[in-house]
Short mmCIF file of C-alpha atoms in Angstrom, two decimals:
data_model
loop_
_atom_site.label_atom_id
_atom_site.label_comp_id
_atom_site.label_asym_id
_atom_site.label_seq_id
_atom_site.Cartn_x
_atom_site.Cartn_y
_atom_site.Cartn_z
CA MET L 17 -118.64 -164.17 6.19
CA THR L 18 -119.58 -167.45 4.95
CA ARG L 19 -116.76 -169.63 4.06
CA PRO L 20 -116.59 -172.96 2.13
CA SER L 21 -116.23 -176.26 4.18
CA GLU L 22 -112.95 -178.24 3.93
CA ASP L 23 -114.66 -180.45 1.29
CA GLU L 24 -115.96 -177.53 -0.78
CA LEU L 25 -112.68 -175.77 -0.61
CA ILE L 26 -110.93 -178.84 -1.98
CA ALA L 27 -113.40 -179.41 -4.75
CA ARG L 28 -113.32 -175.88 -5.74
CA TYR L 29 -109.71 -174.82 -5.63
CA LEU L 30 -107.56 -177.89 -5.43
CA ALA L 31 -109.07 -180.89 -7.38
CA PRO L 32 -108.95 -178.96 -10.63
CA LEU L 33 -105.03 -178.89 -9.95
CA ALA L 34 -104.72 -182.84 -9.49
CA GLY L 35 -103.07 -185.09 -11.92
CA PRO L 36 -104.17 -188.71 -12.52
CA GLY L 37 -102.49 -190.03 -9.39
CA GLY L 38 -104.39 -187.38 -7.29
CA LEU L 39 -107.48 -189.66 -8.11
CA GLY L 40 -109.57 -186.52 -8.19
CA LEU L 41 -108.62 -185.85 -4.48
CA LYS L 42 -111.57 -188.15 -3.41
CA ASP L 43 -109.48 -190.65 -1.74
CA ASP L 44 -107.13 -190.68 1.36
CA ALA L 45 -104.04 -191.22 -0.59
CA ALA L 46 -102.61 -190.83 -3.95
CA LEU L 47 -101.37 -193.70 -6.41
CA LEU L 48 -98.24 -193.12 -8.33
CA VAL L 49 -96.78 -195.74 -10.77
CA PRO L 50 -93.28 -195.25 -11.31
CA THR L 51 -91.75 -195.22 -14.71
CA PRO L 52 -90.00 -198.66 -15.37
CA GLY L 53 -86.27 -198.45 -14.67
CA HIS L 54 -86.43 -195.32 -12.64
CA ASP L 55 -86.06 -194.45 -8.88
CA LEU L 56 -88.23 -192.07 -7.20
CA VAL L 57 -86.64 -188.83 -5.76
CA LEU L 58 -88.64 -187.24 -2.75
CA THR L 59 -88.05 -183.90 -1.17
CA VAL L 60 -90.06 -181.79 1.38
CA ASP L 61 -89.83 -178.08 2.21
CA ALA L 62 -92.01 -176.00 4.20
CA ILE L 63 -92.68 -172.16 4.01
CA VAL L 64 -93.76 -170.19 7.02
CA GLU L 65 -94.87 -166.45 7.05
CA GLY L 66 -92.53 -164.43 8.92
CA VAL L 67 -89.56 -166.99 8.26
CA HIS L 68 -89.69 -167.51 4.52
CA PHE L 69 -91.96 -164.79 3.06
CA LEU L 70 -93.29 -161.50 4.31
CA PRO L 71 -96.96 -161.19 5.27
CA ASP L 72 -98.05 -158.81 2.58
CA ASP L 73 -96.30 -160.97 -0.32
CA PRO L 74 -99.03 -161.70 -3.01
CA PRO L 75 -100.60 -165.02 -2.62
CA GLU L 76 -99.64 -166.22 -6.27
CA THR L 77 -96.07 -165.67 -5.54
CA LEU L 78 -96.24 -167.77 -2.28
CA ALA L 79 -97.25 -170.56 -4.44
CA PHE L 80 -94.43 -170.23 -6.96
CA LYS L 81 -92.03 -170.15 -3.84
CA ALA L 82 -93.75 -173.20 -2.03
CA LEU L 83 -93.59 -175.24 -5.02
CA GLY L 84 -90.49 -173.74 -6.66
CA VAL L 85 -88.04 -174.53 -3.75
CA ASN L 86 -89.03 -178.18 -3.86
CA LEU L 87 -88.69 -178.26 -7.79
CA SER L 88 -85.34 -176.54 -7.25
CA ASP L 89 -84.28 -179.57 -5.16
CA LEU L 90 -85.39 -182.24 -7.76
CA ALA L 91 -83.43 -180.26 -10.33
CA ALA L 92 -80.33 -180.34 -8.43
CA LYS L 93 -80.86 -184.12 -8.14
CA GLY L 94 -81.17 -184.38 -11.85
CA ALA L 95 -84.76 -185.50 -11.40
CA VAL L 96 -87.87 -184.87 -13.53
CA PRO L 97 -90.98 -184.06 -11.53
CA ALA L 98 -93.74 -186.45 -11.22
CA GLY L 99 -96.00 -184.83 -8.78
CA PHE L 100 -96.50 -183.22 -5.36
CA LEU L 101 -98.46 -183.49 -1.93
CA MET L 102 -99.47 -180.31 -0.23
CA ALA L 103 -100.22 -179.52 3.54
CA LEU L 104 -101.76 -176.27 3.66
CA ALA L 105 -102.50 -174.54 7.24
CA LEU L 106 -104.51 -171.57 6.94
CA PRO L 107 -104.75 -169.02 9.73
CA ASP L 108 -108.11 -167.41 10.61
CA GLY L 109 -107.86 -164.38 8.51
CA TRP L 110 -107.90 -166.15 5.11
CA THR L 111 -110.37 -165.18 2.48
CA GLU L 112 -111.65 -167.06 -0.79
CA GLU L 113 -110.10 -164.36 -2.64
CA TRP L 114 -106.76 -165.06 -1.28
CA LEU L 115 -107.10 -168.89 -1.79
CA ALA L 116 -108.20 -168.47 -5.50
CA ALA L 117 -105.11 -166.14 -6.20
CA PHE L 118 -103.08 -168.78 -4.36
CA CYS L 119 -104.40 -171.68 -6.43
CA GLY L 120 -104.13 -169.84 -9.59
CA GLY L 121 -100.36 -169.21 -9.02
CA LEU L 122 -100.01 -172.90 -8.00
CA GLY L 123 -101.74 -174.26 -11.14
CA SER L 124 -99.57 -172.16 -13.19
CA VAL L 125 -96.38 -173.33 -11.93
CA ALA L 126 -97.53 -176.93 -11.71
CA GLN L 127 -98.35 -176.94 -15.13
CA GLU L 128 -95.30 -175.15 -16.39
CA SER L 129 -93.15 -177.68 -14.59
CA GLY L 130 -95.10 -180.90 -15.34
CA CYS L 131 -95.67 -181.35 -11.64
CA PRO L 132 -99.49 -182.13 -10.69
CA LEU L 133 -101.05 -181.95 -7.40
CA LEU L 134 -101.49 -185.51 -6.01
CA GLY L 135 -103.06 -184.95 -2.72
CA GLY L 136 -102.39 -183.42 0.79
CA ASP L 137 -104.21 -181.94 3.71
CA THR L 138 -105.86 -178.46 4.57
CA THR L 139 -106.20 -177.45 8.28
CA ARG L 140 -106.71 -174.41 10.36
CA ALA L 141 -103.28 -173.07 11.73
CA ALA L 142 -102.90 -171.75 15.36
CA GLY L 143 -100.10 -169.66 14.27
CA PRO L 144 -98.91 -168.21 10.86
CA LEU L 145 -99.64 -169.16 7.27
CA THR L 146 -97.60 -172.67 6.64
CA ILE L 147 -97.40 -174.29 3.21
CA SER L 148 -95.64 -177.73 3.22
CA ILE L 149 -94.84 -179.28 -0.05
CA THR L 150 -93.48 -182.87 -0.71
CA ALA L 151 -92.18 -183.14 -4.32
CA ILE L 152 -91.64 -186.19 -6.07
CA GLY L 153 -89.43 -186.75 -9.11
CA GLU L 154 -87.89 -189.63 -11.12
CA VAL L 155 -84.50 -190.56 -12.21
CA PRO L 156 -83.03 -193.42 -14.35
CA SER L 157 -82.10 -196.00 -11.88
CA GLY L 158 -78.88 -195.45 -10.03
CA THR L 159 -78.27 -191.68 -11.51
CA MET L 160 -79.32 -189.56 -8.88
CA VAL L 161 -76.83 -186.92 -8.14
CA ARG L 162 -75.85 -186.71 -4.63
CA ARG L 163 -74.10 -184.05 -2.35
CA THR L 164 -71.60 -186.62 -1.24
CA THR L 165 -69.61 -187.49 -4.34
CA ALA L 166 -67.45 -184.09 -5.19
CA ARG L 167 -63.73 -185.26 -5.73
CA PRO L 168 -60.47 -183.62 -5.46
CA GLY L 169 -59.73 -181.47 -8.57
CA ASP L 170 -63.39 -180.95 -9.42
CA LEU L 171 -64.52 -177.56 -10.57
CA VAL L 172 -67.35 -175.94 -8.57
CA CYS L 173 -69.96 -174.06 -10.94
CA VAL L 174 -73.19 -172.32 -10.40
CA THR L 175 -76.11 -171.70 -12.79
CA GLY L 176 -77.58 -168.29 -13.48
CA THR L 177 -76.82 -165.36 -11.00
CA ILE L 178 -76.45 -165.25 -7.29
CA GLY L 179 -77.38 -162.76 -4.82
CA ASP L 180 -80.60 -161.41 -6.20
CA ALA L 181 -83.18 -162.77 -3.74
CA ALA L 182 -81.15 -161.51 -0.69
CA LEU L 183 -80.97 -158.10 -2.15
CA GLY L 184 -84.67 -158.51 -3.11
CA LEU L 185 -85.60 -159.14 0.50
CA SER L 186 -83.59 -155.98 1.75
CA VAL L 187 -85.67 -153.95 -0.89
CA LEU L 188 -88.81 -155.24 0.32
CA THR L 189 -88.05 -154.69 3.88
CA GLY L 190 -87.15 -151.15 3.29
CA ALA L 191 -83.19 -151.14 3.31
CA PRO L 192 -82.12 -147.44 3.04
CA TRP L 193 -79.76 -148.17 -0.03
CA ALA L 194 -82.55 -149.48 -1.90
CA ALA L 195 -83.92 -145.99 -2.52
CA SER L 196 -80.99 -145.15 -4.65
CA LEU L 197 -81.66 -148.02 -7.24
CA ALA L 198 -83.83 -147.50 -10.30
CA GLU L 199 -87.32 -148.73 -10.00
CA ALA L 200 -86.76 -151.55 -12.54
CA ALA L 201 -83.73 -152.87 -10.55
CA ARG L 202 -85.70 -152.88 -7.48
CA ALA L 203 -88.49 -154.84 -9.07
CA ASN L 204 -86.35 -157.44 -10.67
CA LEU L 205 -84.63 -158.18 -7.21
CA ALA L 206 -87.90 -158.30 -5.33
CA ASP L 207 -89.30 -160.66 -7.96
CA ARG L 208 -86.33 -162.99 -7.51
CA TYR L 209 -86.92 -163.19 -3.84
CA ARG L 210 -90.74 -163.87 -4.37
CA ARG L 211 -90.36 -166.19 -7.45
CA PRO L 212 -87.64 -168.77 -7.53
CA ARG L 213 -86.54 -170.19 -10.84
CA PRO L 214 -86.04 -173.80 -10.38
CA ARG L 215 -83.63 -175.05 -12.93
CA LEU L 216 -85.40 -178.17 -14.12
CA VAL L 217 -84.43 -177.52 -17.73
CA LEU L 218 -80.84 -178.45 -16.58
CA ALA L 219 -81.60 -181.77 -14.63
CA GLU L 220 -80.50 -184.02 -17.57
CA ALA L 221 -77.39 -182.18 -18.02
CA VAL L 222 -76.62 -182.42 -14.16
CA ARG L 223 -77.25 -186.17 -14.52
CA ALA L 224 -74.76 -186.12 -17.32
CA HIS L 225 -72.13 -184.37 -16.29
CA ALA L 226 -71.89 -183.18 -12.42
CA SER L 227 -70.14 -185.49 -9.93
CA ALA L 228 -72.22 -183.64 -6.95
CA ALA L 229 -74.78 -181.19 -6.66
CA MET L 230 -77.37 -179.36 -4.57
CA ASP L 231 -79.37 -176.24 -4.88
CA VAL L 232 -78.47 -173.04 -3.36
CA SER L 233 -81.10 -171.98 -0.62
CA ASP L 234 -79.41 -170.84 2.31
CA GLY L 235 -76.52 -168.76 0.81
CA LEU L 236 -73.76 -169.59 -1.70
CA ALA L 237 -70.82 -169.49 0.78
CA GLY L 238 -72.72 -171.79 3.43
CA ASP L 239 -74.05 -174.16 0.76
CA PHE L 240 -70.80 -174.40 -0.97
CA ALA L 241 -69.35 -175.35 2.65
CA LYS L 242 -72.10 -177.98 3.19
CA LEU L 243 -71.62 -179.69 -0.16
CA LEU L 244 -67.93 -179.95 0.16
CA ARG L 245 -68.42 -181.24 3.98
CA ALA L 246 -70.80 -183.96 2.91
CA SER L 247 -68.08 -185.05 0.34
CA GLY L 248 -65.28 -185.14 3.01
CA MET L 249 -63.70 -182.05 0.95
CA THR L 250 -62.72 -178.67 1.37
CA GLY L 251 -61.85 -176.07 -1.33
CA THR L 252 -61.72 -172.50 -2.27
CA LEU L 253 -64.72 -170.17 -3.41
CA HIS L 254 -63.78 -167.12 -5.49
CA LEU L 255 -66.05 -164.23 -4.59
CA ASP L 256 -64.82 -162.08 -7.63
CA ARG L 257 -66.06 -164.79 -10.14
CA ILE L 258 -69.76 -164.84 -8.67
CA PRO L 259 -72.20 -164.40 -11.45
CA LEU L 260 -74.32 -161.15 -10.62
CA SER L 261 -77.21 -159.78 -12.45
CA ALA L 262 -77.42 -156.04 -13.75
CA ALA L 263 -79.44 -155.08 -10.68
CA ALA L 264 -77.09 -156.69 -8.25
CA LYS L 265 -74.11 -155.10 -9.78
CA ALA L 266 -75.81 -151.80 -9.58
CA ALA L 267 -76.77 -152.49 -5.74
CA LEU L 268 -73.02 -153.53 -5.06
CA ALA L 269 -71.86 -150.22 -6.75
CA LEU L 270 -73.70 -148.12 -4.49
CA PRO L 271 -71.77 -145.92 -1.82
CA GLY L 272 -72.37 -147.00 1.65
CA PRO L 273 -70.81 -147.38 4.99
CA ALA L 274 -67.44 -149.17 5.03
CA SER L 275 -67.48 -152.85 5.04
CA THR L 276 -66.80 -154.67 8.29
CA ASN L 277 -64.71 -156.95 6.25
CA ARG L 278 -60.96 -155.68 5.67
CA SER L 279 -60.35 -157.27 2.30
CA ALA L 280 -59.53 -154.82 -0.46
CA GLY L 281 -62.63 -154.25 -2.72
CA ALA L 282 -65.28 -155.56 -0.39
CA GLY L 283 -68.41 -153.57 -0.57
CA PRO L 284 -71.01 -153.08 2.17
CA LEU L 285 -73.33 -155.49 0.40
CA LEU L 286 -71.07 -158.17 -0.67
CA ASP L 287 -71.96 -160.17 2.45
CA THR L 288 -75.49 -160.01 1.61
CA VAL L 289 -74.92 -161.34 -1.94
CA VAL L 290 -72.48 -164.09 -0.72
CA GLY L 291 -74.26 -165.15 2.48
CA GLY L 292 -77.93 -164.47 1.77
CA GLY L 293 -80.36 -167.19 0.66
CA ASP L 294 -83.21 -167.92 -1.77
CA ASP L 295 -81.16 -167.92 -4.75
CA TYR L 296 -82.33 -171.44 -5.89
CA GLU L 297 -79.52 -172.04 -8.35
CA ILE L 298 -77.73 -175.33 -8.99
CA LEU L 299 -74.43 -175.54 -7.30
CA PHE L 300 -72.57 -178.52 -8.68
CA THR L 301 -69.03 -179.99 -9.02
CA LEU L 302 -67.67 -181.68 -12.06
CA PRO L 303 -64.25 -183.04 -13.41
CA PRO L 304 -62.52 -180.44 -15.60
CA ASP L 305 -62.89 -182.65 -18.69
CA ARG L 306 -66.62 -182.50 -18.25
CA LEU L 307 -66.75 -179.03 -18.49
CA ASP L 308 -66.86 -178.43 -22.24
CA GLY L 309 -69.97 -180.90 -22.39
CA MET L 310 -71.73 -179.21 -19.45
CA THR L 311 -71.34 -175.81 -20.98
CA ARG L 312 -72.42 -176.76 -24.30
CA ASP L 313 -75.68 -178.30 -22.90
CA ALA L 314 -76.44 -175.40 -20.64
CA THR L 315 -75.68 -172.83 -23.66
CA ALA L 316 -78.09 -174.81 -25.92
CA LEU L 317 -80.81 -174.58 -23.07
CA GLY L 318 -80.00 -170.81 -22.48
CA LEU L 319 -78.76 -171.07 -18.87
CA PRO L 320 -75.31 -169.84 -18.14
CA ILE L 321 -73.03 -171.49 -15.87
CA THR L 322 -69.98 -169.96 -14.12
CA ILE L 323 -66.91 -171.62 -12.53
CA VAL L 324 -66.68 -170.11 -8.89
CA GLY L 325 -64.43 -172.55 -7.15
CA GLU L 326 -62.54 -175.85 -6.96
CA VAL L 327 -62.48 -178.78 -4.65
CA ARG L 328 -59.38 -180.24 -2.91
CA GLU L 329 -58.62 -182.86 -0.14
CA GLY L 330 -58.76 -181.70 3.33
CA GLU L 331 -60.93 -180.66 6.20
CA GLY L 332 -62.48 -177.69 7.48
CA LEU L 333 -64.29 -174.75 5.91
CA PRO L 334 -63.46 -173.80 2.52
CA ASP L 335 -61.11 -170.61 1.66
CA LEU L 336 -62.97 -167.66 0.52
CA ARG L 337 -61.04 -165.38 -1.67
CA LEU L 338 -61.56 -161.94 -3.32
CA ASP L 339 -59.16 -160.76 -5.87
CA GLY L 340 -56.67 -163.21 -4.32
CA SER L 341 -57.12 -162.06 -0.77
CA PRO L 342 -58.71 -163.89 2.07
CA TYR L 343 -62.20 -162.81 2.75
CA VAL L 344 -64.29 -163.59 5.84
CA LEU L 345 -67.86 -163.20 6.01
CA THR L 346 -69.84 -162.04 9.01
CA SER L 347 -72.58 -164.77 8.19
CA SER L 348 -72.06 -167.40 5.79
CA SER L 349 -75.54 -169.31 5.82
CA PHE L 350 -79.07 -169.00 7.02
CA GLN L 351 -79.68 -171.02 9.85
CA HIS L 352 -83.24 -171.78 11.44
CA PHE L 353 -82.14 -172.45 14.92
CA ARG L 354 -78.76 -170.28 15.15
CA ASP L 355 -80.33 -168.50 18.39
CA ALA L 356 -82.22 -171.59 19.63
#
């Protein structure tokens, strides 16, 4: 099988995705001129086969995930995308058909988000397929929303719904309970795992109203704790307030083995919803007097927000409550090196 050379690969599949700053991918670097009066916001995330996606995931969905997880970080900072760099490490088994589908998906999400390719690197992988993307965004100077600025009395909110992606991974890996769900529900959950929905539409509202923000990538409970810890605060997360999709509600309603948690009303999949990752919703705090403005803006954009907790002074992990009773998770956040 004859494959294109690296230069041919770039010219055929990647150069058509490049924005003006990418210089046609014919130079050793990109050129990006920031908008006057704006700061650059930069973020990098890599996805690795077997860690962040399954070996048989369709290539176009890998493109959605690789760029989407970075766009989600920009959205949580209140940033507008300006472009991205990509390092693509391909294992020996790659094919042109796979690469064409991947680049088709990448071009679609790049165009939809206004985030063109600026440059990067393609290389042979000695291990699994690895895709690393550095995304660049802009905010008006001094307005980036940080993790470290939550304040006592702030409300804690999330966008969209929580837990779909973690349940979707369970569906894709053959969890026994999944067979009891309707086919449409299984498909919806799997799609949420494979195709993040970065909430870029809310970036301006986050800048205008939020006191602190981050995206939910490693699980709501764990990221809730990370945000408050970064701000030197603690708080309470109310699990009964977490927004759920119809498919997630159907999964949580399934009969199953007794939960290891002794809290009343704790279903067998609640830990998955609360502790699982890959939601890529925005978790943010704001003073109560800004709630009406944020709700109005989010509603106008068609993106629901839900109050799930509050911030208070103190140290240590936040309290988790279910219907007013304490709740203890078996695992609260994804950790790459938990067993290292």
